[in-house]
mmCIF file of C-alpha atoms in Angstrom:
data_model
loop_
_atom_site.group_PDB
_atom_site.id
_atom_site.type_symbol
_atom_site.label_atom_id
_atom_site.label_comp_id
_atom_site.label_asym_id
_atom_site.label_seq_id
_atom_site.Cartn_x
_atom_site.Cartn_y
_atom_site.Cartn_z
ATOM 1 C CA GLN A 1 184.374 -102.160 -100.108
ATOM 2 C CA LEU A 2 186.010 -101.073 -96.930
ATOM 3 C CA ALA A 3 188.990 -103.404 -97.426
ATOM 4 C CA ASP A 4 189.655 -102.120 -100.937
ATOM 5 C CA SER A 5 189.292 -98.372 -99.703
ATOM 6 C CA GLU A 6 191.372 -95.975 -97.937
ATOM 7 C CA PHE A 7 189.838 -97.061 -94.707
ATOM 8 C CA SER A 8 191.366 -100.567 -95.109
ATOM 9 C CA PRO A 9 193.401 -100.221 -92.068
ATOM 10 C CA VAL A 10 190.508 -99.432 -89.918
ATOM 11 C CA PHE A 11 188.772 -102.544 -91.625
ATOM 12 C CA ARG A 12 191.521 -104.615 -90.676
ATOM 13 C CA LEU A 13 191.652 -103.249 -86.909
ATOM 14 C CA LEU A 14 187.985 -104.043 -86.989
ATOM 15 C CA THR A 15 188.465 -107.732 -88.003
ATOM 16 C CA ILE A 16 191.054 -108.017 -85.348
ATOM 17 C CA PHE A 17 188.911 -106.926 -82.639
ATOM 18 C CA ALA A 18 185.972 -109.476 -84.036
ATOM 19 C CA TYR A 19 187.966 -112.673 -83.725
ATOM 20 C CA GLY A 20 191.949 -111.520 -83.850
ATOM 21 C CA THR A 21 194.334 -111.335 -80.931
ATOM 22 C CA TYR A 22 196.659 -108.601 -79.090
ATOM 23 C CA ALA A 23 199.309 -110.514 -80.827
ATOM 24 C CA ASP A 24 197.942 -110.134 -84.130
ATOM 25 C CA TYR A 25 197.507 -106.442 -83.586
ATOM 26 C CA LEU A 26 201.384 -106.210 -82.417
ATOM 27 C CA ALA A 27 202.338 -107.932 -85.892
ATOM 28 C CA GLU A 28 200.608 -105.225 -87.870
ATOM 29 C CA ALA A 29 200.716 -102.379 -85.588
ATOM 30 C CA THR A 30 202.795 -100.229 -88.224
ATOM 31 C CA ASN A 31 199.906 -100.548 -90.793
ATOM 32 C CA LEU A 32 197.352 -100.095 -88.096
ATOM 33 C CA PRO A 33 195.815 -96.968 -85.977
ATOM 34 C CA PRO A 34 197.199 -96.608 -82.686
ATOM 35 C CA LEU A 35 195.408 -97.883 -79.863
ATOM 36 C CA THR A 36 194.247 -96.289 -76.487
ATOM 37 C CA GLU A 37 195.065 -98.102 -73.145
ATOM 38 C CA ALA A 38 191.340 -98.823 -72.997
ATOM 39 C CA GLN A 39 191.478 -100.321 -76.402
ATOM 40 C CA LYS A 40 194.625 -102.239 -75.594
ATOM 41 C CA ASN A 41 192.986 -103.840 -72.567
ATOM 42 C CA LYS A 42 189.633 -104.647 -74.492
ATOM 43 C CA LEU A 43 191.687 -106.125 -76.963
ATOM 44 C CA ARG A 44 193.763 -108.353 -74.331
ATOM 45 C CA HIS A 45 190.384 -109.376 -72.891
ATOM 46 C CA LEU A 46 189.264 -110.814 -76.072
ATOM 47 C CA SER A 47 192.635 -112.530 -76.418
ATOM 48 C CA VAL A 48 192.438 -114.115 -72.986
ATOM 49 C CA VAL A 49 188.973 -115.374 -74.566
ATOM 50 C CA THR A 50 190.393 -116.989 -77.586
ATOM 51 C CA LEU A 51 192.889 -118.684 -75.740
ATOM 52 C CA ALA A 52 190.332 -120.125 -72.915
ATOM 53 C CA ALA A 53 188.558 -121.657 -76.098
ATOM 54 C CA LYS A 54 191.624 -123.951 -76.566
ATOM 55 C CA ILE A 55 192.881 -124.205 -72.831
ATOM 56 C CA LYS A 56 191.276 -124.327 -69.886
ATOM 57 C CA CYS A 57 194.226 -124.175 -67.331
ATOM 58 C CA ILE A 58 196.447 -121.024 -68.910
ATOM 59 C CA PRO A 59 199.612 -120.671 -67.743
ATOM 60 C CA TYR A 60 200.920 -117.268 -66.633
ATOM 61 C CA SER A 61 203.838 -117.692 -69.018
ATOM 62 C CA VAL A 62 201.533 -117.867 -71.970
ATOM 63 C CA LEU A 63 199.264 -115.129 -70.863
ATOM 64 C CA LEU A 64 202.552 -112.797 -70.355
ATOM 65 C CA GLU A 65 203.744 -113.448 -73.931
ATOM 66 C CA GLN A 66 200.564 -113.249 -75.608
ATOM 67 C CA LEU A 67 199.575 -109.843 -73.965
ATOM 68 C CA GLN A 68 202.830 -108.586 -73.760
ATOM 69 C CA LEU A 69 202.437 -107.772 -69.992
ATOM 70 C CA LYS A 70 205.713 -106.862 -67.863
ATOM 71 C CA ASN A 71 204.688 -108.606 -64.548
ATOM 72 C CA VAL A 72 202.285 -110.916 -62.926
ATOM 73 C CA ARG A 73 200.847 -108.025 -60.955
ATOM 74 C CA GLN A 74 199.696 -106.614 -64.299
ATOM 75 C CA LEU A 75 198.483 -109.753 -65.651
ATOM 76 C CA GLU A 76 196.381 -110.525 -62.328
ATOM 77 C CA ASP A 77 194.890 -107.180 -62.611
ATOM 78 C CA LEU A 78 193.591 -107.365 -66.101
ATOM 79 C CA VAL A 79 192.218 -111.052 -65.370
ATOM 80 C CA ILE A 80 190.434 -109.450 -62.593
ATOM 81 C CA GLU A 81 189.111 -106.532 -64.646
ATOM 82 C CA ALA A 82 187.835 -109.334 -67.575
ATOM 83 C CA VAL A 83 186.315 -111.366 -64.706
ATOM 84 C CA TYR A 84 184.331 -107.998 -63.472
ATOM 85 C CA ALA A 85 183.381 -107.127 -66.761
ATOM 86 C CA ASP A 86 181.734 -110.682 -67.388
ATOM 87 C CA VAL A 87 183.978 -111.477 -70.238
ATOM 88 C CA LEU A 88 185.260 -114.766 -68.487
ATOM 89 C CA ARG A 89 184.862 -116.518 -64.997
ATOM 90 C CA GLY A 90 187.550 -118.597 -63.343
ATOM 91 C CA SER A 91 190.346 -118.383 -60.658
ATOM 92 C CA LEU A 92 193.680 -117.379 -60.594
ATOM 93 C CA ASP A 93 196.097 -120.276 -59.148
ATOM 94 C CA GLN A 94 199.091 -118.068 -57.885
ATOM 95 C CA ARG A 95 200.632 -121.381 -56.478
ATOM 96 C CA ASN A 96 200.823 -123.203 -59.789
ATOM 97 C CA GLN A 97 201.035 -119.799 -62.007
ATOM 98 C CA ARG A 98 198.092 -120.400 -64.057
ATOM 99 C CA LEU A 99 194.299 -119.044 -64.823
ATOM 100 C CA GLU A 100 191.817 -121.874 -64.578
ATOM 101 C CA VAL A 101 188.824 -120.577 -66.710
ATOM 102 C CA ASP A 102 185.238 -121.876 -65.945
ATOM 103 C CA TYR A 103 183.388 -119.700 -68.787
ATOM 104 C CA SER A 104 183.969 -117.391 -71.249
ATOM 105 C CA ILE A 105 182.141 -115.175 -73.846
ATOM 106 C CA GLY A 106 182.089 -116.426 -77.522
ATOM 107 C CA ARG A 107 183.769 -114.545 -80.347
ATOM 108 C CA ASP A 108 182.843 -113.694 -83.925
ATOM 109 C CA ILE A 109 183.868 -116.430 -86.361
ATOM 110 C CA ARG A 110 185.908 -116.450 -89.496
ATOM 111 C CA ARG A 111 184.630 -117.490 -92.911
ATOM 112 C CA GLU A 112 187.216 -120.669 -92.983
ATOM 113 C CA GLU A 113 186.123 -121.697 -89.674
ATOM 114 C CA LEU A 114 182.365 -122.141 -91.289
ATOM 115 C CA SER A 115 183.400 -125.578 -92.792
ATOM 116 C CA THR A 116 184.549 -126.895 -89.287
ATOM 117 C CA ILE A 117 181.807 -125.800 -87.688
ATOM 118 C CA THR A 118 179.477 -127.786 -89.999
ATOM 119 C CA ARG A 119 181.488 -130.605 -89.980
ATOM 120 C CA THR A 120 181.225 -130.448 -85.966
ATOM 121 C CA LEU A 121 177.515 -130.096 -86.026
ATOM 122 C CA GLN A 122 176.915 -132.646 -88.533
ATOM 123 C CA GLU A 123 179.079 -135.271 -86.403
ATOM 124 C CA TRP A 124 177.019 -134.016 -83.133
ATOM 125 C CA CYS A 125 173.793 -134.893 -85.370
ATOM 126 C CA GLN A 126 174.987 -138.341 -86.406
ATOM 127 C CA GLY A 127 175.750 -139.195 -82.390
ATOM 128 C CA CYS A 128 172.234 -137.951 -81.568
ATOM 129 C CA GLU A 129 170.801 -140.166 -84.343
ATOM 130 C CA VAL A 130 172.852 -143.257 -82.692
ATOM 131 C CA VAL A 131 171.635 -142.557 -79.117
ATOM 132 C CA LEU A 132 167.907 -142.367 -80.317
ATOM 133 C CA SER A 133 168.399 -145.263 -82.280
ATOM 134 C CA GLY A 134 169.352 -147.116 -78.991
ATOM 135 C CA ILE A 135 166.838 -145.777 -77.112
ATOM 136 C CA GLU A 136 164.410 -146.798 -79.406
ATOM 137 C CA GLU A 137 165.562 -150.471 -79.355
ATOM 138 C CA GLN A 138 165.538 -150.468 -75.533
ATOM 139 C CA VAL A 139 161.643 -149.424 -75.704
ATOM 140 C CA SER A 140 161.227 -152.050 -77.956
ATOM 141 C CA ARG A 141 162.804 -154.658 -75.909
ATOM 142 C CA ALA A 142 161.071 -153.514 -72.815
ATOM 143 C CA ASN A 143 157.476 -153.634 -74.962
ATOM 144 C CA GLN A 144 158.456 -157.255 -75.694
ATOM 145 C CA HIS A 145 159.380 -158.250 -72.414
ATOM 146 C CA LYS A 146 155.974 -156.753 -71.020
ATOM 147 C CA GLU A 147 153.962 -158.690 -73.593
ATOM 148 C CA GLN A 148 155.504 -161.707 -72.632
ATOM 149 C CA GLN A 149 154.941 -161.408 -69.075
ATOM 150 C CA LEU A 150 151.547 -160.667 -69.565
ATOM 151 C CA ALA A 151 150.772 -163.509 -71.927
ATOM 152 C CA LEU A 152 152.222 -165.544 -69.186
ATOM 153 C CA LYS A 153 150.048 -163.990 -66.551
ATOM 154 C CA GLN A 154 147.016 -165.046 -68.614
ATOM 155 C CA GLN A 155 148.395 -168.481 -69.356
ATOM 156 C CA ILE A 156 148.606 -169.099 -65.398
ATOM 157 C CA GLU A 157 145.478 -167.559 -64.628
ATOM 158 C CA SER A 158 143.691 -170.025 -67.287
ATOM 159 C CA GLU A 159 145.203 -172.747 -65.848
ATOM 160 C CA VAL A 160 144.267 -172.136 -62.497
ATOM 161 C CA ALA A 161 140.666 -171.431 -63.628
ATOM 162 C CA ASN A 162 140.721 -174.829 -65.457
ATOM 163 C CA LEU A 163 142.174 -176.597 -62.210
ATOM 164 C CA LYS A 164 139.270 -175.145 -60.289
ATOM 165 C CA LYS A 165 136.412 -176.486 -62.451
ATOM 166 C CA THR A 166 138.435 -179.998 -62.846
ATOM 167 C CA ILE A 167 138.062 -180.137 -58.837
ATOM 168 C CA LYS A 168 134.574 -178.956 -58.835
ATOM 169 C CA VAL A 169 133.550 -181.648 -61.435
ATOM 170 C CA THR A 170 135.713 -184.371 -59.641
ATOM 171 C CA THR A 171 133.989 -183.712 -56.384
ATOM 172 C CA ALA A 172 130.569 -183.532 -57.890
ATOM 173 C CA ALA A 173 131.032 -186.919 -59.566
ATOM 174 C CA ALA A 174 132.220 -188.408 -56.356
ATOM 175 C CA ALA A 175 129.181 -187.350 -54.631
ATOM 176 C CA ALA A 176 126.747 -188.532 -57.236
ATOM 177 C CA ALA A 177 128.243 -191.887 -57.351
ATOM 178 C CA THR A 178 127.548 -192.426 -53.453
ATOM 179 C CA SER A 179 124.296 -190.406 -54.089
ATOM 180 C CA GLN A 180 125.188 -188.445 -51.182
ATOM 181 C CA ASP A 181 125.735 -184.892 -50.745
ATOM 182 C CA PRO A 182 129.768 -184.084 -50.819
ATOM 183 C CA GLU A 183 130.227 -182.583 -47.557
ATOM 184 C CA GLN A 184 128.262 -185.290 -46.025
ATOM 185 C CA HIS A 185 130.327 -187.791 -47.931
ATOM 186 C CA LEU A 186 133.659 -186.131 -46.374
ATOM 187 C CA THR A 187 132.254 -185.672 -43.056
ATOM 188 C CA GLU A 188 131.223 -189.821 -42.883
ATOM 189 C CA LEU A 189 134.759 -190.668 -44.048
ATOM 190 C CA ARG A 190 136.520 -188.484 -41.409
ATOM 191 C CA GLU A 191 133.906 -189.924 -38.497
ATOM 192 C CA PRO A 192 133.634 -193.690 -37.506
ATOM 193 C CA ALA A 193 130.200 -195.259 -38.309
ATOM 194 C CA PRO A 194 127.815 -195.466 -34.905
ATOM 195 C CA GLY A 195 128.232 -198.410 -32.726
ATOM 196 C CA THR A 196 132.088 -198.817 -33.326
ATOM 197 C CA ASN A 197 133.001 -196.684 -30.413
ATOM 198 C CA GLN A 198 130.543 -198.705 -28.240
ATOM 199 C CA ARG A 199 131.952 -202.334 -29.060
ATOM 200 C CA GLN A 200 135.434 -201.206 -28.821
ATOM 201 C CA ALA A 201 134.616 -199.693 -25.468
ATOM 202 C CA SER A 202 132.752 -202.875 -24.252
ATOM 203 C CA LYS A 203 135.766 -205.184 -25.171
ATOM 204 C CA LYS A 204 137.989 -202.763 -23.385
ATOM 205 C CA THR A 205 135.797 -202.993 -20.521
ATOM 206 C CA SER A 206 135.459 -206.885 -20.321
ATOM 207 C CA LYS A 207 139.532 -206.962 -20.741
ATOM 208 C CA ALA A 208 139.989 -204.704 -17.683
ATOM 209 C CA LYS A 209 137.343 -206.909 -15.652
ATOM 210 C CA GLY A 210 139.292 -210.007 -16.784
ATOM 211 C CA LEU A 211 142.725 -208.474 -15.384
ATOM 212 C CA ARG A 212 141.210 -207.244 -12.100
ATOM 213 C CA GLY A 213 139.890 -210.800 -11.437
ATOM 214 C CA SER A 214 142.815 -212.595 -12.361
ATOM 215 C CA ALA A 215 144.630 -210.473 -10.062
ATOM 216 C CA LYS A 216 142.404 -211.183 -7.028
ATOM 217 C CA ILE A 217 142.813 -215.167 -7.653
ATOM 218 C CA TRP A 218 146.733 -214.748 -7.709
ATOM 219 C CA SER A 219 146.750 -212.998 -4.371
ATOM 220 C CA LYS A 220 144.341 -215.570 -2.800
ATOM 221 C CA SER A 221 146.587 -218.337 -3.780
ATOM 222 C CA ASN A 222 149.357 -216.810 -2.630
#
């Protein structure tokens, strides 16, 4: 209703402050209400925000042209005011003559931009679904690997238990065959039978005596 009324210039000026720039105001300045210096600076701050949404490193030449400022000193003072007003955050690179923006506030959205925003959000949702699908696939693989490892562990434990049973049964069968205790049977296998050492010792003694006797005979004959 305001757009079609006698207040249409004021409504147009309001829309420029909502999502326009200082260059937009200058293009229609003859048909719009005049601005005070504070209002001009406010619109210039918003214009810097609009540029920051597109370019993170804005050259001084672009800012001077868009904001219609006379020199770099005025530009830097304007940017410092915007930083103190928490409109944007960044740093002035005087050597390279540019403004490096780290953060800027958001502005109102035109109706014709809604379709672009909707499309961007849909693409973002599709990307999230792809990432979620990938995560679910990795979780499924991890669970399968875990199940395989548990099955392998159970198989090894079962084989070890069967091997222990087999050893016990074999040892018991050998003991039953000799009608002896298994431990006694193993002890007898390790130790020689009684009397064996005595016979070997007597043989060694007789051999030693014979050698000594022969040695005496040999010395007497010499």
